[in-house]
Short mmCIF file of C-alpha atoms in Angstrom, two decimals:
data_model
loop_
_atom_site.label_atom_id
_atom_site.label_comp_id
_atom_site.label_asym_id
_atom_site.label_seq_id
_atom_site.Cartn_x
_atom_site.Cartn_y
_atom_site.Cartn_z
CA MET X 1491 -5.54 -3.74 -14.81
CA ILE X 1492 -6.08 -5.03 -11.28
CA ARG X 1493 -5.59 -8.77 -10.94
CA LEU X 1494 -6.89 -10.71 -7.95
CA LYS X 1495 -5.64 -14.13 -6.89
CA GLN X 1496 -7.45 -15.98 -4.11
CA ASP X 1497 -5.48 -18.75 -2.50
CA GLU X 1498 -6.76 -20.53 0.64
CA GLY X 1499 -7.77 -17.43 2.55
CA LEU X 1500 -5.05 -15.19 1.12
CA TRP X 1501 -6.01 -12.57 -1.44
CA ILE X 1502 -3.29 -11.03 -3.60
CA ALA X 1503 -4.24 -7.83 -5.47
CA THR X 1504 -1.79 -6.89 -8.20
CA ILE X 1505 -1.65 -3.53 -9.97
CA ASP X 1506 -0.92 -4.47 -13.58
CA ARG X 1507 -0.26 -1.40 -15.70
CA PRO X 1508 3.53 -1.45 -15.97
CA ASP X 1509 3.62 0.54 -19.21
CA LYS X 1510 2.23 3.51 -17.23
CA ALA X 1511 4.28 2.93 -14.07
CA ASN X 1512 1.17 1.33 -12.54
CA SER X 1513 -0.48 4.74 -12.29
CA LEU X 1514 -4.04 4.41 -11.08
CA THR X 1515 -7.22 5.40 -12.88
CA ALA X 1516 -10.58 5.85 -11.17
CA SER X 1517 -11.75 2.46 -12.38
CA MET X 1518 -8.59 0.80 -11.01
CA LEU X 1519 -9.07 2.51 -7.65
CA GLU X 1520 -12.69 1.36 -7.61
CA ASP X 1521 -11.57 -2.20 -8.30
CA LEU X 1522 -8.96 -2.06 -5.54
CA ALA X 1523 -11.50 -0.63 -3.09
CA ARG X 1524 -13.99 -3.37 -3.90
CA ILE X 1525 -11.30 -6.01 -3.40
CA ALA X 1526 -10.24 -4.53 -0.06
CA GLU X 1527 -13.87 -4.33 1.09
CA GLY X 1528 -14.55 -7.90 -0.04
CA ALA X 1529 -11.44 -9.08 1.79
CA LEU X 1530 -12.87 -7.81 5.09
CA THR X 1531 -15.03 -10.91 5.30
CA GLY X 1532 -13.68 -13.05 2.45
CA ALA X 1533 -9.97 -13.26 3.26
CA ARG X 1534 -7.80 -13.91 6.29
CA GLY X 1535 -4.89 -12.06 4.74
CA LEU X 1536 -4.38 -9.48 1.99
CA ILE X 1537 -1.28 -8.68 -0.07
CA VAL X 1538 -1.11 -5.66 -2.36
CA THR X 1539 1.66 -5.58 -4.98
CA GLY X 1540 2.43 -4.49 -8.53
CA THR X 1541 4.04 -5.68 -11.76
CA GLY X 1542 7.16 -4.30 -13.35
CA LYS X 1543 9.70 -2.04 -11.66
CA VAL X 1544 7.30 0.44 -10.00
CA PHE X 1545 4.66 -0.40 -7.39
CA SER X 1546 2.62 2.64 -8.41
CA ALA X 1547 3.30 6.21 -9.45
CA GLY X 1548 0.01 7.30 -7.87
CA ALA X 1549 -2.82 8.86 -9.84
CA ASP X 1550 -2.87 8.70 -13.62
CA LEU X 1551 -1.80 12.21 -14.63
CA ASP X 1552 -4.65 12.86 -17.06
CA GLU X 1553 -7.25 11.73 -14.54
CA ALA X 1554 -5.51 13.57 -11.71
CA ARG X 1555 -6.01 16.83 -13.59
CA GLY X 1556 -9.67 15.87 -13.93
CA GLY X 1557 -10.17 15.50 -10.19
CA LEU X 1558 -8.91 12.01 -9.35
CA ALA X 1559 -6.18 13.41 -7.09
CA VAL X 1560 -8.85 14.53 -4.61
CA SER X 1561 -11.28 11.65 -5.12
CA PRO X 1562 -12.76 9.97 -2.02
CA LEU X 1563 -11.83 6.64 -3.62
CA TRP X 1564 -8.31 6.87 -2.15
CA GLU X 1565 -9.65 7.16 1.38
CA ARG X 1566 -12.24 4.45 0.76
CA LEU X 1567 -9.46 2.09 -0.33
CA SER X 1568 -7.02 2.81 2.49
CA GLY X 1569 -9.83 2.72 5.05
CA ALA X 1570 -10.90 -0.75 3.95
CA ILE X 1571 -7.31 -2.02 4.12
CA ALA X 1572 -6.85 -0.54 7.59
CA ARG X 1573 -10.04 -2.22 8.85
CA HIS X 1574 -9.01 -5.71 7.75
CA PRO X 1575 -9.08 -8.11 10.73
CA GLY X 1576 -6.20 -10.26 9.44
CA LEU X 1577 -2.69 -9.43 8.30
CA THR X 1578 -2.23 -7.02 5.40
CA VAL X 1579 1.10 -6.69 3.60
CA CYS X 1580 2.18 -4.18 0.98
CA ALA X 1581 4.77 -6.00 -1.14
CA LEU X 1582 6.55 -3.20 -2.95
CA ASN X 1583 7.99 -4.47 -6.23
CA GLY X 1584 9.45 -0.99 -6.77
CA THR X 1585 8.98 2.69 -6.05
CA VAL X 1586 5.74 3.96 -4.52
CA ALA X 1587 4.65 7.55 -5.04
CA GLY X 1588 1.82 9.95 -4.39
CA GLY X 1589 -1.62 8.72 -3.48
CA ALA X 1590 -0.51 5.10 -3.81
CA MET X 1591 1.35 5.66 -0.54
CA GLY X 1592 -2.04 5.45 1.15
CA MET X 1593 -2.30 1.73 0.42
CA ALA X 1594 1.16 1.10 1.84
CA LEU X 1595 0.52 3.18 4.95
CA ALA X 1596 -2.78 1.41 5.63
CA CYS X 1597 -1.19 -2.06 5.53
CA ASP X 1598 0.10 -3.75 8.67
CA LEU X 1599 3.48 -4.46 7.07
CA ARG X 1600 5.46 -2.94 4.23
CA ILE X 1601 8.24 -4.90 2.56
CA SER X 1602 10.20 -3.90 -0.53
CA VAL X 1603 12.72 -4.93 -3.12
CA PRO X 1604 16.08 -3.12 -2.86
CA GLY X 1605 16.60 0.14 -4.70
CA ALA X 1606 13.02 1.41 -4.53
CA LYS X 1607 12.01 4.85 -3.24
CA VAL X 1608 9.03 6.25 -1.38
CA PHE X 1609 7.79 9.79 -2.00
CA TYR X 1610 4.60 11.79 -1.84
CA PRO X 1611 4.97 15.05 -3.85
CA VAL X 1612 1.76 16.77 -2.77
CA MET X 1613 3.47 20.03 -1.84
CA LYS X 1614 5.00 20.44 -5.29
CA LEU X 1615 1.82 19.42 -7.09
CA GLY X 1616 -0.46 21.63 -5.04
CA PHE X 1617 -2.69 18.90 -3.59
CA LEU X 1618 -3.43 17.93 -0.02
CA PRO X 1619 -2.64 14.34 0.94
CA GLN X 1620 -5.57 12.07 1.64
CA PRO X 1621 -6.95 12.77 5.15
CA SER X 1622 -5.70 9.65 6.92
CA ASP X 1623 -2.28 9.46 5.27
CA PRO X 1624 -0.36 12.11 7.28
CA GLY X 1625 -1.46 10.62 10.60
CA ARG X 1626 -0.53 7.10 9.58
CA LEU X 1627 2.80 8.33 8.22
CA ALA X 1628 3.62 10.29 11.37
CA ALA X 1629 2.68 7.31 13.55
CA LEU X 1630 5.30 5.24 11.73
CA VAL X 1631 8.16 7.71 11.32
CA GLY X 1632 7.40 10.67 13.61
CA PRO X 1633 6.27 14.19 12.68
CA ALA X 1634 9.65 15.51 11.51
CA ARG X 1635 10.23 12.70 9.03
CA ALA X 1636 6.61 12.92 7.88
CA LYS X 1637 7.33 16.57 7.05
CA MET X 1638 10.50 15.49 5.21
CA ILE X 1639 8.27 13.48 2.88
CA LEU X 1640 5.15 15.62 2.66
CA MET X 1641 6.55 19.15 2.96
CA ALA X 1642 10.19 18.87 1.85
CA GLY X 1643 9.25 16.45 -0.94
CA GLN X 1644 12.14 14.10 -0.27
CA LYS X 1645 12.45 10.79 -2.11
CA ILE X 1646 13.45 8.29 0.55
CA PRO X 1647 15.34 5.14 -0.49
CA VAL X 1648 13.75 2.07 1.06
CA GLU X 1649 17.04 1.22 2.73
CA GLU X 1650 16.76 4.51 4.67
CA ALA X 1651 13.01 4.07 5.14
CA LEU X 1652 13.81 0.73 6.81
CA HIS X 1653 15.70 2.58 9.55
CA TRP X 1654 12.84 5.05 9.88
CA GLY X 1655 10.28 2.30 10.46
CA LEU X 1656 8.37 3.09 7.27
CA ILE X 1657 9.58 -0.11 5.59
CA ASP X 1658 9.68 -3.27 7.71
CA ARG X 1659 11.97 -5.41 5.58
CA VAL X 1660 13.99 -5.12 2.37
CA VAL X 1661 13.80 -8.41 0.49
CA GLU X 1662 16.17 -9.83 -2.09
CA GLY X 1663 14.28 -11.95 -4.61
CA ASP X 1664 10.53 -12.60 -4.77
CA VAL X 1665 8.83 -9.99 -2.61
CA VAL X 1666 5.39 -11.61 -2.96
CA ALA X 1667 6.77 -14.94 -1.77
CA ALA X 1668 8.25 -13.12 1.22
CA ALA X 1669 4.86 -11.54 1.92
CA ARG X 1670 3.21 -14.96 1.75
CA GLU X 1671 5.68 -16.26 4.30
CA LEU X 1672 4.88 -13.38 6.64
CA ALA X 1673 1.17 -14.12 6.37
CA ALA X 1674 1.53 -17.87 6.97
CA ASP X 1675 0.92 -17.89 10.74
CA THR X 1676 -2.14 -15.67 10.44
CA LEU X 1677 -3.58 -17.82 7.67
CA ALA X 1678 -3.07 -20.94 9.78
CA ALA X 1679 -4.83 -19.44 12.81
CA GLU X 1680 -8.52 -19.15 13.53
CA PRO X 1681 -9.77 -15.79 12.20
CA GLU X 1682 -11.07 -14.82 15.65
CA HIS X 1683 -7.61 -15.41 17.13
CA ALA X 1684 -5.96 -13.19 14.51
CA ARG X 1685 -8.59 -10.49 15.02
CA ALA X 1686 -8.08 -10.59 18.81
CA ILE X 1687 -4.30 -10.25 18.58
CA LYS X 1688 -4.56 -7.42 16.07
CA GLY X 1689 -7.07 -5.68 18.34
CA LEU X 1690 -4.68 -5.92 21.31
CA ILE X 1691 -1.93 -4.26 19.27
CA GLY X 1692 -4.27 -1.46 18.17
#
């Protein structure tokens, strides 16, 4: 349910469960975490995307009720993405919701197809967000807009999220191809050069 393509230093992880809105099970999260950890030394760039019309609806509902919603796997995954020394891009093929937002927030860049939405309904569902997600969200959009998403439960169209700074580009056509294009300069550079520039940005 998680497909990995390795192409000359670029790893592309694809969530492939479109019949369930790419909702994530524990085993899928484990696979994603292992890929992100492997990419720390095995890849110069990482793209995370999905199949179908939804990037991911977050936790699989049955497994969420069984404890997946508060699993440390979410934080393990987002932490590995955030530590990557090269460029990481979340290529949203559609709406992103719930815990899956952590992957997007941990990436360096977030691009999306038109018409998608971003939301994180933890208030309504009675869960806390993963520990690093609110800080990363607030760093991108500010505390008030972070509260719009996390406390007011608003579903934000990506066209609006673009103005907020949560989405970096809305792409007509092949969003993965657009992500590849964004990663091209980093892939062509020496890994130490990319790591140094990323370290200067913080």
